[in-house]
mmCIF file of C-alpha atoms in Angstrom:
data_model
loop_
_atom_site.group_PDB
_atom_site.id
_atom_site.type_symbol
_atom_site.label_atom_id
_atom_site.label_comp_id
_atom_site.label_asym_id
_atom_site.label_seq_id
_atom_site.Cartn_x
_atom_site.Cartn_y
_atom_site.Cartn_z
ATOM 1 C CA MET A 1 17.737 35.267 24.890
ATOM 2 C CA THR A 2 21.268 33.818 23.129
ATOM 3 C CA ASP A 3 21.514 31.191 25.742
ATOM 4 C CA ARG A 4 17.608 30.235 25.577
ATOM 5 C CA GLY A 5 17.908 30.216 21.635
ATOM 6 C CA CYS A 6 21.394 27.885 21.963
ATOM 7 C CA GLY A 7 19.163 25.634 24.328
ATOM 8 C CA HIS A 8 16.489 25.258 22.546
ATOM 9 C CA SER A 9 18.790 24.575 19.480
ATOM 10 C CA HIS A 10 20.923 21.950 21.172
ATOM 11 C CA ALA A 11 17.993 20.224 22.215
ATOM 12 C CA ARG A 12 16.361 20.017 18.848
ATOM 13 C CA ARG A 13 19.969 18.570 17.767
ATOM 14 C CA SER A 14 19.897 16.098 20.552
ATOM 15 C CA ASP A 15 16.183 15.207 19.380
ATOM 16 C CA ALA A 16 17.092 14.340 15.719
ATOM 17 C CA PRO A 17 18.494 11.065 15.676
ATOM 18 C CA VAL A 18 15.112 10.169 17.853
ATOM 19 C CA ARG A 19 13.282 11.025 15.259
ATOM 20 C CA ARG A 20 15.202 9.587 12.478
ATOM 21 C CA LEU A 21 15.029 6.513 13.815
ATOM 22 C CA ALA A 22 11.336 7.041 14.681
ATOM 23 C CA ALA A 23 10.650 7.584 11.315
ATOM 24 C CA GLU A 24 12.463 4.867 9.882
ATOM 25 C CA PHE A 25 10.686 2.602 12.039
ATOM 26 C CA ARG A 26 7.283 3.858 10.537
ATOM 27 C CA ARG A 27 8.696 3.333 7.222
ATOM 28 C CA ARG A 28 9.508 -0.133 7.721
ATOM 29 C CA ARG A 29 6.736 -1.149 9.641
ATOM 30 C CA ALA A 30 4.493 0.363 6.818
ATOM 31 C CA TYR A 31 6.585 -1.843 4.402
ATOM 32 C CA PHE A 32 6.167 -4.998 6.077
ATOM 33 C CA SER A 33 2.358 -4.285 7.072
ATOM 34 C CA ASP A 34 1.433 -3.081 3.425
ATOM 35 C CA ASP A 35 3.293 -5.252 1.026
ATOM 36 C CA CYS A 36 3.630 -8.690 3.177
ATOM 37 C CA ARG A 37 2.261 -10.481 0.370
ATOM 38 C CA ALA A 38 5.207 -9.404 -2.361
ATOM 39 C CA ILE A 39 7.815 -9.870 0.609
ATOM 40 C CA ALA A 40 6.428 -13.559 1.066
ATOM 41 C CA ASP A 41 6.520 -14.233 -2.683
ATOM 42 C CA LEU A 42 9.947 -12.368 -3.334
ATOM 43 C CA ASN A 43 11.444 -14.351 0.052
ATOM 44 C CA LEU A 44 10.495 -17.310 -1.015
ATOM 45 C CA ARG A 45 12.221 -16.867 -4.478
ATOM 46 C CA ASN A 46 15.154 -15.894 -2.948
ATOM 47 C CA LEU A 47 15.469 -18.451 -0.615
ATOM 48 C CA ARG A 48 16.075 -20.948 -3.769
ATOM 49 C CA ILE A 49 18.961 -18.880 -4.295
ATOM 50 C CA ALA A 50 20.680 -19.020 -0.982
ATOM 51 C CA CYS A 51 19.906 -22.912 -0.904
ATOM 52 C CA LEU A 52 21.695 -23.368 -4.070
ATOM 53 C CA LEU A 53 24.586 -21.067 -3.006
ATOM 54 C CA ALA A 54 24.756 -23.240 0.125
ATOM 55 C CA GLY A 55 24.342 -26.517 -1.589
ATOM 56 C CA SER A 56 26.982 -25.662 -4.324
ATOM 57 C CA LEU A 57 29.629 -24.746 -1.813
ATOM 58 C CA ALA A 58 29.367 -28.031 -0.249
ATOM 59 C CA VAL A 59 30.195 -29.829 -3.533
ATOM 60 C CA LEU A 60 32.496 -27.640 -4.637
ATOM 61 C CA PRO A 61 35.178 -28.882 -2.417
ATOM 62 C CA ILE A 62 34.361 -32.370 -3.289
ATOM 63 C CA ALA A 63 34.462 -31.639 -6.786
ATOM 64 C CA LEU A 64 37.940 -29.811 -6.501
ATOM 65 C CA VAL A 65 39.701 -31.882 -4.038
ATOM 66 C CA PRO A 66 40.997 -34.778 -5.192
ATOM 67 C CA GLY A 67 40.665 -38.004 -2.995
ATOM 68 C CA MET A 68 38.249 -36.527 -0.532
ATOM 69 C CA THR A 69 35.287 -38.341 0.463
ATOM 70 C CA PRO A 70 32.363 -36.889 1.546
ATOM 71 C CA GLU A 71 31.361 -37.060 4.758
ATOM 72 C CA PRO A 72 27.691 -37.967 5.814
ATOM 73 C CA VAL A 73 27.216 -34.414 6.765
ATOM 74 C CA HIS A 74 28.020 -32.978 3.567
ATOM 75 C CA ILE A 75 25.605 -35.603 1.726
ATOM 76 C CA LEU A 76 22.647 -34.428 4.390
ATOM 77 C CA LEU A 77 23.397 -30.570 3.712
ATOM 78 C CA ILE A 78 23.456 -31.592 -0.249
ATOM 79 C CA VAL A 79 19.926 -33.482 0.314
ATOM 80 C CA ALA A 80 18.686 -30.570 2.247
ATOM 81 C CA CYS A 81 19.455 -27.760 -0.085
ATOM 82 C CA ALA A 82 18.169 -29.716 -2.691
ATOM 83 C CA LEU A 83 14.956 -30.007 -1.222
ATOM 84 C CA VAL A 84 14.507 -26.886 -0.184
ATOM 85 C CA VAL A 85 15.272 -25.780 -3.858
ATOM 86 C CA ALA A 86 12.423 -28.683 -4.723
ATOM 87 C CA VAL A 87 9.416 -27.264 -2.387
ATOM 88 C CA CYS A 88 9.980 -23.411 -3.310
ATOM 89 C CA PRO A 89 7.955 -23.643 -6.297
ATOM 90 C CA TRP A 90 5.321 -24.869 -4.705
ATOM 91 C CA ALA A 91 5.827 -22.732 -1.460
ATOM 92 C CA ARG A 92 5.355 -19.731 -3.716
ATOM 93 C CA ARG A 93 2.098 -20.606 -5.124
ATOM 94 C CA THR A 94 0.735 -21.795 -1.641
ATOM 95 C CA LEU A 95 2.326 -19.299 0.658
ATOM 96 C CA SER A 96 2.643 -16.163 -0.753
ATOM 97 C CA GLY A 97 -1.130 -15.687 0.300
ATOM 98 C CA ARG A 98 -0.206 -16.765 3.964
ATOM 99 C CA PRO A 99 2.763 -14.364 5.172
ATOM 100 C CA TRP A 100 3.895 -15.755 8.511
ATOM 101 C CA THR A 101 3.461 -19.164 7.108
ATOM 102 C CA ALA A 102 5.631 -18.114 4.380
ATOM 103 C CA ALA A 103 8.123 -16.159 6.918
ATOM 104 C CA ALA A 104 8.129 -19.472 9.314
ATOM 105 C CA PHE A 105 8.912 -21.529 6.212
ATOM 106 C CA CYS A 106 11.702 -19.145 5.288
ATOM 107 C CA VAL A 107 13.280 -19.147 9.070
ATOM 108 C CA GLY A 108 12.779 -22.962 9.529
ATOM 109 C CA SER A 109 14.747 -23.343 5.944
ATOM 110 C CA GLN A 110 17.223 -20.909 7.289
ATOM 111 C CA LEU A 111 17.930 -22.394 10.706
ATOM 112 C CA ILE A 112 18.363 -26.185 8.914
ATOM 113 C CA VAL A 113 20.705 -25.204 5.990
ATOM 114 C CA LEU A 114 23.064 -22.919 8.328
ATOM 115 C CA ALA A 115 23.002 -25.364 11.202
ATOM 116 C CA LEU A 116 24.241 -28.223 8.810
ATOM 117 C CA VAL A 117 26.706 -25.416 7.367
ATOM 118 C CA ALA A 118 28.169 -24.825 11.005
ATOM 119 C CA TYR A 119 28.497 -28.399 11.553
ATOM 120 C CA THR A 120 30.174 -29.439 8.158
ATOM 121 C CA ASP A 121 32.386 -26.039 8.564
ATOM 122 C CA GLY A 122 33.375 -26.672 11.971
ATOM 123 C CA THR A 123 33.925 -30.327 12.432
ATOM 124 C CA SER A 124 34.986 -31.728 9.004
ATOM 125 C CA ALA A 125 38.500 -29.488 8.503
ATOM 126 C CA LEU A 126 40.141 -29.859 11.891
ATOM 127 C CA GLN A 127 43.585 -28.313 10.489
ATOM 128 C CA ALA A 128 41.806 -25.827 8.693
ATOM 129 C CA PRO A 129 40.076 -22.858 9.718
ATOM 130 C CA GLY A 130 35.992 -22.463 8.438
ATOM 131 C CA ALA A 131 35.837 -22.617 4.390
ATOM 132 C CA PHE A 132 32.367 -21.121 3.604
ATOM 133 C CA MET A 133 30.145 -20.251 6.839
ATOM 134 C CA GLN A 134 30.661 -16.514 6.464
ATOM 135 C CA ALA A 135 29.766 -16.620 2.928
ATOM 136 C CA VAL A 136 26.556 -18.263 3.626
ATOM 137 C CA CYS A 137 25.838 -16.378 6.692
ATOM 138 C CA VAL A 138 26.149 -13.278 4.515
ATOM 139 C CA ALA A 139 24.302 -14.101 1.335
ATOM 140 C CA TRP A 140 21.363 -15.425 3.707
ATOM 141 C CA ALA A 141 20.973 -12.415 5.294
ATOM 142 C CA SER A 142 21.077 -10.356 2.531
ATOM 143 C CA VAL A 143 18.468 -12.111 0.241
ATOM 144 C CA ILE A 144 15.827 -12.836 3.200
ATOM 145 C CA VAL A 145 14.008 -9.910 4.564
ATOM 146 C CA LEU A 146 11.358 -10.301 7.468
ATOM 147 C CA PRO A 147 10.461 -8.084 10.317
ATOM 148 C CA TRP A 148 12.567 -7.625 13.231
ATOM 149 C CA ALA A 149 15.565 -8.961 11.488
ATOM 150 C CA MET A 150 14.693 -12.999 11.638
ATOM 151 C CA PRO A 151 17.620 -13.759 9.215
ATOM 152 C CA VAL A 152 20.190 -11.978 11.550
ATOM 153 C CA GLY A 153 18.785 -13.782 14.362
ATOM 154 C CA GLY A 154 18.998 -16.777 12.608
ATOM 155 C CA VAL A 155 22.705 -16.050 11.586
ATOM 156 C CA ILE A 156 23.618 -15.329 15.390
ATOM 157 C CA VAL A 157 22.639 -18.953 16.860
ATOM 158 C CA ALA A 158 24.259 -20.530 13.528
ATOM 159 C CA GLU A 159 27.343 -18.492 14.002
ATOM 160 C CA ALA A 160 27.060 -19.433 17.841
ATOM 161 C CA LEU A 161 26.416 -23.091 16.997
ATOM 162 C CA TYR A 162 30.006 -22.799 14.681
ATOM 163 C CA VAL A 163 31.930 -21.267 17.557
ATOM 164 C CA GLY A 164 31.173 -23.866 20.162
ATOM 165 C CA LEU A 165 31.958 -26.749 17.699
ATOM 166 C CA ALA A 166 35.217 -25.096 16.621
ATOM 167 C CA PHE A 167 36.577 -24.999 20.249
ATOM 168 C CA MET A 168 35.047 -28.410 21.057
ATOM 169 C CA CYS A 169 36.832 -29.770 18.001
ATOM 170 C CA LYS A 170 39.438 -27.627 16.647
ATOM 171 C CA ASP A 171 42.874 -26.416 18.016
ATOM 172 C CA PHE A 172 42.568 -23.992 20.346
ATOM 173 C CA VAL A 173 44.419 -21.500 17.687
ATOM 174 C CA LEU A 174 42.247 -22.278 14.889
ATOM 175 C CA ALA A 175 39.254 -22.220 17.261
ATOM 176 C CA GLN A 176 39.994 -18.387 18.198
ATOM 177 C CA ARG A 177 40.389 -17.602 14.195
ATOM 178 C CA ASP A 178 37.000 -19.151 13.833
ATOM 179 C CA LEU A 179 35.489 -16.720 16.519
ATOM 180 C CA TYR A 180 37.326 -13.753 14.494
ATOM 181 C CA SER A 181 36.131 -14.772 11.335
ATOM 182 C CA ALA A 182 32.617 -15.726 13.076
ATOM 183 C CA LEU A 183 32.467 -12.042 14.340
ATOM 184 C CA ALA A 184 33.150 -10.396 11.146
ATOM 185 C CA GLY A 185 30.669 -12.620 9.356
ATOM 186 C CA THR A 186 27.771 -11.473 11.786
ATOM 187 C CA SER A 187 28.666 -7.937 11.699
ATOM 188 C CA ALA A 188 29.030 -8.217 7.692
ATOM 189 C CA SER A 189 25.792 -10.166 7.957
ATOM 190 C CA VAL A 190 23.664 -7.536 9.796
ATOM 191 C CA VAL A 191 24.821 -4.539 7.820
ATOM 192 C CA ALA A 192 24.021 -6.830 4.288
ATOM 193 C CA SER A 193 20.234 -7.394 6.126
ATOM 194 C CA GLN A 194 20.022 -3.485 6.801
ATOM 195 C CA LEU A 195 21.207 -2.274 3.185
ATOM 196 C CA ALA A 196 19.009 -5.131 1.829
ATOM 197 C CA THR A 197 15.738 -3.979 4.098
ATOM 198 C CA ASN A 198 16.526 -0.340 3.070
ATOM 199 C CA LEU A 199 16.848 -0.758 -0.860
ATOM 200 C CA ARG A 200 13.219 -3.174 -0.519
ATOM 201 C CA VAL A 201 12.127 -0.195 1.861
ATOM 202 C CA ALA A 202 13.218 2.351 -1.027
ATOM 203 C CA ASP A 203 11.680 0.455 -3.753
ATOM 204 C CA PHE A 204 8.070 -0.195 -1.694
ATOM 205 C CA GLU A 205 8.190 3.697 -1.464
ATOM 206 C CA ALA A 206 8.734 4.268 -5.049
ATOM 207 C CA ARG A 207 6.292 1.655 -6.051
ATOM 208 C CA GLU A 208 3.883 3.657 -3.490
ATOM 209 C CA ARG A 209 4.547 6.942 -5.175
ATOM 210 C CA PHE A 210 3.974 5.632 -8.830
ATOM 211 C CA ARG A 211 0.532 3.954 -7.985
ATOM 212 C CA ASP A 212 -0.298 6.759 -5.773
ATOM 213 C CA LEU A 213 0.449 9.339 -9.113
ATOM 214 C CA SER A 214 -1.665 6.448 -11.598
ATOM 215 C CA LEU A 215 -4.795 6.903 -9.131
ATOM 216 C CA ARG A 216 -4.869 10.500 -8.899
ATOM 217 C CA ASP A 217 -5.947 13.339 -11.193
ATOM 218 C CA GLY A 218 -2.496 15.057 -12.198
ATOM 219 C CA LEU A 219 -4.380 18.546 -11.802
ATOM 220 C CA LEU A 220 -5.934 18.399 -8.853
ATOM 221 C CA GLY A 221 -4.510 15.873 -6.635
ATOM 222 C CA ILE A 222 -7.440 13.919 -5.692
ATOM 223 C CA TYR A 223 -8.904 10.427 -7.088
ATOM 224 C CA ASN A 224 -9.241 10.071 -10.909
ATOM 225 C CA LYS A 225 -11.990 8.628 -12.978
ATOM 226 C CA GLY A 226 -10.516 4.977 -13.215
ATOM 227 C CA ALA A 227 -9.772 5.187 -9.649
ATOM 228 C CA LEU A 228 -13.374 5.884 -8.669
ATOM 229 C CA VAL A 229 -14.910 3.408 -10.250
ATOM 230 C CA ALA A 230 -12.367 0.954 -9.204
ATOM 231 C CA LEU A 231 -12.868 1.640 -5.670
ATOM 232 C CA ALA A 232 -16.853 2.154 -5.699
ATOM 233 C CA GLN A 233 -16.940 -1.571 -7.439
ATOM 234 C CA ARG A 234 -14.756 -3.024 -4.964
ATOM 235 C CA TYR A 235 -17.186 -1.455 -2.269
ATOM 236 C CA PHE A 236 -19.592 -2.564 -4.004
ATOM 237 C CA GLU A 237 -18.583 -5.651 -4.193
ATOM 238 C CA SER A 238 -17.217 -6.504 -0.487
ATOM 239 C CA ALA A 239 -20.727 -5.421 0.469
ATOM 240 C CA SER A 240 -22.123 -8.533 -1.087
ATOM 241 C CA HIS A 241 -24.736 -6.075 -3.063
ATOM 242 C CA ARG A 242 -26.138 -4.989 0.624
ATOM 243 C CA VAL A 243 -24.890 -1.393 0.414
ATOM 244 C CA THR A 244 -25.422 1.114 3.022
ATOM 245 C CA ALA A 245 -24.254 4.222 1.410
ATOM 246 C CA CYS A 246 -24.421 7.404 -0.478
ATOM 247 C CA ILE A 247 -23.355 8.357 -4.409
ATOM 248 C CA VAL A 248 -22.967 12.139 -5.278
ATOM 249 C CA MET A 249 -22.517 13.246 -8.676
ATOM 250 C CA LEU A 250 -21.684 17.073 -8.936
ATOM 251 C CA ASP A 251 -21.072 19.309 -11.744
ATOM 252 C CA ILE A 252 -19.599 22.938 -12.263
ATOM 253 C CA ASP A 253 -22.638 25.429 -13.311
ATOM 254 C CA ASP A 254 -21.240 27.162 -16.524
ATOM 255 C CA PHE A 255 -17.884 25.986 -16.428
ATOM 256 C CA LYS A 256 -17.199 26.216 -20.045
ATOM 257 C CA THR A 257 -18.499 29.788 -19.768
ATOM 258 C CA VAL A 258 -15.701 30.037 -17.276
ATOM 259 C CA ASN A 259 -13.097 28.703 -19.289
ATOM 260 C CA ASP A 260 -14.056 30.804 -22.446
ATOM 261 C CA ARG A 261 -14.229 34.425 -20.762
ATOM 262 C CA PHE A 262 -11.080 33.591 -18.203
ATOM 263 C CA GLY A 263 -8.630 31.081 -20.003
ATOM 264 C CA HIS A 264 -7.938 27.724 -18.898
ATOM 265 C CA ASP A 265 -5.801 28.386 -16.126
ATOM 266 C CA VAL A 266 -8.676 30.264 -14.280
ATOM 267 C CA GLY A 267 -10.757 27.189 -14.797
ATOM 268 C CA ASP A 268 -7.946 24.773 -13.746
ATOM 269 C CA GLU A 269 -8.236 27.341 -10.184
ATOM 270 C CA VAL A 270 -11.914 26.575 -10.127
ATOM 271 C CA LEU A 271 -11.507 22.809 -10.564
ATOM 272 C CA ARG A 272 -9.030 22.640 -7.946
ATOM 273 C CA ALA A 273 -11.327 24.733 -5.539
ATOM 274 C CA MET A 274 -13.917 22.325 -6.387
ATOM 275 C CA ALA A 275 -11.593 19.576 -5.104
ATOM 276 C CA ASP A 276 -11.081 21.350 -1.669
ATOM 277 C CA ALA A 277 -14.529 22.051 -0.936
ATOM 278 C CA LEU A 278 -15.335 18.347 -1.473
ATOM 279 C CA GLN A 279 -12.280 17.127 0.578
ATOM 280 C CA ARG A 280 -13.288 19.931 3.395
ATOM 281 C CA SER A 281 -16.994 18.860 3.299
ATOM 282 C CA PHE A 282 -16.396 15.248 3.147
ATOM 283 C CA ARG A 283 -14.951 12.856 5.669
ATOM 284 C CA SER A 284 -11.190 11.336 5.141
ATOM 285 C CA SER A 285 -13.295 7.965 5.083
ATOM 286 C CA ASP A 286 -15.141 9.179 1.562
ATOM 287 C CA VAL A 287 -13.761 8.421 -1.459
ATOM 288 C CA ALA A 288 -13.904 11.953 -3.745
ATOM 289 C CA GLY A 289 -12.891 12.448 -7.260
ATOM 290 C CA ARG A 290 -12.849 13.737 -10.673
ATOM 291 C CA PHE A 291 -14.867 12.058 -12.805
ATOM 292 C CA GLY A 292 -14.089 14.043 -15.863
ATOM 293 C CA GLY A 293 -13.995 17.493 -17.232
ATOM 294 C CA ASP A 294 -16.335 19.613 -14.676
ATOM 295 C CA GLU A 295 -17.846 16.295 -12.671
ATOM 296 C CA PHE A 296 -16.766 15.375 -9.641
ATOM 297 C CA MET A 297 -18.299 11.997 -7.967
ATOM 298 C CA VAL A 298 -18.183 10.803 -3.805
ATOM 299 C CA LEU A 299 -19.122 7.633 -2.662
ATOM 300 C CA ALA A 300 -19.655 8.040 1.195
ATOM 301 C CA PRO A 301 -20.072 4.589 3.085
ATOM 302 C CA GLY A 302 -22.836 4.331 5.831
ATOM 303 C CA LEU A 303 -23.775 7.659 4.934
ATOM 304 C CA ILE A 304 -27.797 7.561 4.911
ATOM 305 C CA ASP A 305 -29.133 10.693 6.757
ATOM 306 C CA ARG A 306 -30.632 13.103 4.463
ATOM 307 C CA ARG A 307 -30.133 16.128 6.274
ATOM 308 C CA VAL A 308 -26.272 15.151 6.749
ATOM 309 C CA ILE A 309 -26.019 15.014 2.915
ATOM 310 C CA GLU A 310 -28.166 18.138 2.457
ATOM 311 C CA ARG A 311 -25.881 20.199 4.818
ATOM 312 C CA LYS A 312 -22.591 18.363 3.328
ATOM 313 C CA LEU A 313 -23.828 19.500 -0.689
ATOM 314 C CA ASP A 314 -24.638 23.003 0.744
ATOM 315 C CA GLU A 315 -21.111 23.150 2.370
ATOM 316 C CA VAL A 316 -19.651 22.023 -1.110
ATOM 317 C CA ARG A 317 -21.572 25.027 -3.115
ATOM 318 C CA LEU A 318 -20.867 27.430 -0.462
ATOM 319 C CA ARG A 319 -16.960 26.882 -0.722
ATOM 320 C CA LEU A 320 -16.692 26.545 -4.356
ATOM 321 C CA GLU A 321 -19.232 29.876 -4.455
ATOM 322 C CA GLU A 322 -16.897 32.030 -2.053
ATOM 323 C CA ARG A 323 -13.420 30.544 -3.454
ATOM 324 C CA CYS A 324 -14.632 31.514 -7.275
ATOM 325 C CA GLY A 325 -16.094 34.883 -5.915
ATOM 326 C CA LYS A 326 -11.801 35.762 -5.223
ATOM 327 C CA ILE A 327 -10.424 34.085 -8.175
ATOM 328 C CA ILE A 328 -12.574 35.667 -10.681
ATOM 329 C CA GLY A 329 -14.978 37.947 -8.617
ATOM 330 C CA ARG A 330 -18.178 36.426 -9.363
ATOM 331 C CA ARG A 331 -19.956 33.647 -7.626
ATOM 332 C CA VAL A 332 -19.660 29.739 -9.368
ATOM 333 C CA GLY A 333 -22.071 27.231 -8.038
ATOM 334 C CA CYS A 334 -22.360 23.868 -8.723
ATOM 335 C CA SER A 335 -25.385 21.097 -9.142
ATOM 336 C CA SER A 336 -25.468 18.180 -7.679
ATOM 337 C CA GLY A 337 -27.368 14.948 -7.840
ATOM 338 C CA ALA A 338 -27.042 12.015 -4.699
ATOM 339 C CA VAL A 339 -28.436 8.590 -4.431
ATOM 340 C CA ILE A 340 -28.992 6.734 -0.616
ATOM 341 C CA LEU A 341 -28.990 2.804 -0.866
ATOM 342 C CA ARG A 342 -30.169 1.516 2.733
ATOM 343 C CA ASP A 343 -28.848 -2.178 2.916
ATOM 344 C CA ALA A 344 -30.021 -2.075 -0.865
ATOM 345 C CA ASP A 345 -29.227 -4.947 -3.250
ATOM 346 C CA ALA A 346 -27.505 -3.389 -5.652
ATOM 347 C CA THR A 347 -24.251 -2.874 -8.022
ATOM 348 C CA TYR A 348 -22.323 0.211 -8.888
ATOM 349 C CA GLU A 349 -23.719 0.550 -12.524
ATOM 350 C CA ALA A 350 -26.951 0.772 -10.973
ATOM 351 C CA ALA A 351 -26.342 3.236 -8.527
ATOM 352 C CA PHE A 352 -24.355 5.653 -10.428
ATOM 353 C CA ARG A 353 -27.058 5.741 -13.277
ATOM 354 C CA GLN A 354 -29.479 6.804 -10.594
ATOM 355 C CA ALA A 355 -27.098 9.205 -8.910
ATOM 356 C CA ASP A 356 -26.084 10.634 -12.586
ATOM 357 C CA GLU A 357 -30.084 10.742 -13.739
ATOM 358 C CA ALA A 358 -30.772 12.560 -9.956
ATOM 359 C CA LEU A 359 -27.952 14.968 -11.330
ATOM 360 C CA TYR A 360 -29.311 15.843 -14.495
ATOM 361 C CA ALA A 361 -32.483 16.318 -12.791
ATOM 362 C CA ALA A 362 -31.188 19.024 -10.396
ATOM 363 C CA LYS A 363 -29.529 20.798 -13.542
ATOM 364 C CA ARG A 364 -32.795 20.947 -15.157
ATOM 365 C CA ALA A 365 -34.558 22.535 -12.132
ATOM 366 C CA GLY A 366 -31.628 25.364 -11.996
ATOM 367 C CA LYS A 367 -28.180 26.114 -11.235
ATOM 368 C CA ALA A 368 -27.243 25.237 -7.832
ATOM 369 C CA CYS A 369 -29.490 22.965 -6.952
ATOM 370 C CA ALA A 370 -29.384 19.447 -5.694
ATOM 371 C CA GLU A 371 -31.806 16.451 -5.627
ATOM 372 C CA ILE A 372 -31.451 13.818 -3.380
ATOM 373 C CA ARG A 373 -33.192 10.404 -3.687
ATOM 374 C CA GLU A 374 -33.982 6.852 -2.357
ATOM 375 C CA PHE A 375 -32.201 4.249 -4.078
ATOM 376 C CA CYS A 376 -34.878 2.116 -6.591
ATOM 377 C CA PRO A 377 -35.015 -1.502 -6.565
ATOM 378 C CA PRO A 378 -33.950 -3.394 -9.791
ATOM 379 C CA ALA A 379 -37.610 -4.110 -10.338
ATOM 380 C CA PHE A 380 -37.755 -0.258 -11.823
ATOM 381 C CA PRO A 381 -34.985 0.333 -14.189
ATOM 382 C CA CYS A 382 -34.208 4.099 -15.023
ATOM 383 C CA GLU A 383 -33.075 5.820 -18.286
ATOM 384 C CA ARG A 384 -29.680 7.745 -18.084
ATOM 385 C CA ARG A 385 -30.163 11.148 -18.742
ATOM 386 C CA MET A 386 -33.796 10.454 -19.778
ATOM 387 C CA GLY A 387 -35.851 13.592 -21.450
ATOM 388 C CA GLU A 388 -37.505 15.467 -18.889
ATOM 389 C CA GLY A 389 -40.843 14.357 -19.978
ATOM 390 C CA ASP A 390 -39.609 10.703 -19.237
ATOM 391 C CA GLY A 391 -38.393 11.678 -16.098
ATOM 392 C CA GLU A 392 -41.861 12.645 -14.369
ATOM 393 C CA THR A 393 -43.232 9.064 -15.072
ATOM 394 C CA SER A 394 -40.002 7.126 -13.740
ATOM 395 C CA PRO A 395 -40.029 5.678 -10.431
ATOM 396 C CA CYS A 396 -36.438 6.199 -10.056
ATOM 397 C CA ASN A 397 -37.001 9.876 -10.439
ATOM 398 C CA ARG A 398 -38.902 10.419 -6.953
ATOM 399 C CA GLY A 399 -36.395 12.498 -5.007
ATOM 400 C CA GLU A 400 -36.258 16.362 -3.443
ATOM 401 C CA VAL A 401 -34.988 19.330 -5.050
ATOM 402 C CA ILE A 402 -33.048 21.302 -2.768
#
């Protein structure tokens, strides 16, 4: 028994690094795929900083060393950095929406500038070790973050060029010192790149958590009204007003009585029961949330089968009744109204009004009822929450109470 337990514990410990690496890989993949536009914009902004640093280091010796005459490579490096700095504002406006093009621009600029830095540092000061190659490499790896550590790859290529030029043009002892500094600079660049990536991933995850909190109802954990409306409007716009979907409005029956009799804590439990019933009964691809108070809404893209809709609404009601029976010892049901859109030329506002009216028709028919209607074309305008007499004559009121 003891040996087997130790074996399982050892297996778990040996698998832990693999699981951590897999988790880190998933985090980074999510960051680079979900935040690609922001990554492109930030990289293009930081590209200016890197080029300003490289250009300043090229100008610094000329300004500080008396009688030093700039060589053509110095001028070429300064001009290249100035061009990239000048082009970056245009690139941010043009390439932020094209992440891979922006990444190619950043990597191309990096290779050109670092190659010029390597040539300058490896051939200009033949009697001294390199002065600023490593600073530029570390800085570049710190400010540019791309998938597959592409900036580090650029640093490695530039360092290899730098070391090769040093052994070709300098004394062997000086070239050895440049080799050691290149190894140290490459190692520091890798560490700086990983730290920068980790910080960006952590910032992305924090922004995602705050964004998710702003979209979720604080009590129930499902979408709030603002998120529901925004997602529904976006879906209708993306469908170009040829919508195939179902919109459902739901309302808990006698919720005020439950609140008044059992207290708000019990009322909150009933709301949670409703949210849980919606999540269990509808698909994960459907958009379900709290519309306000004890009203809920579901947008189900592609769901137009009346029998399936009836079954789902029954499931919601039965799950709510069962859960409330355990919470307060009595069954609490819900009323619902649904509108089916079949390749409809519709706006969200028009579909919502008709679903809302279907809900109130169900409530007028009695508790724990559901009414399912077909979407009315725009030629038949519907009044929101109209009276019973008006509802009988409106073409939008044709439906079936179940």
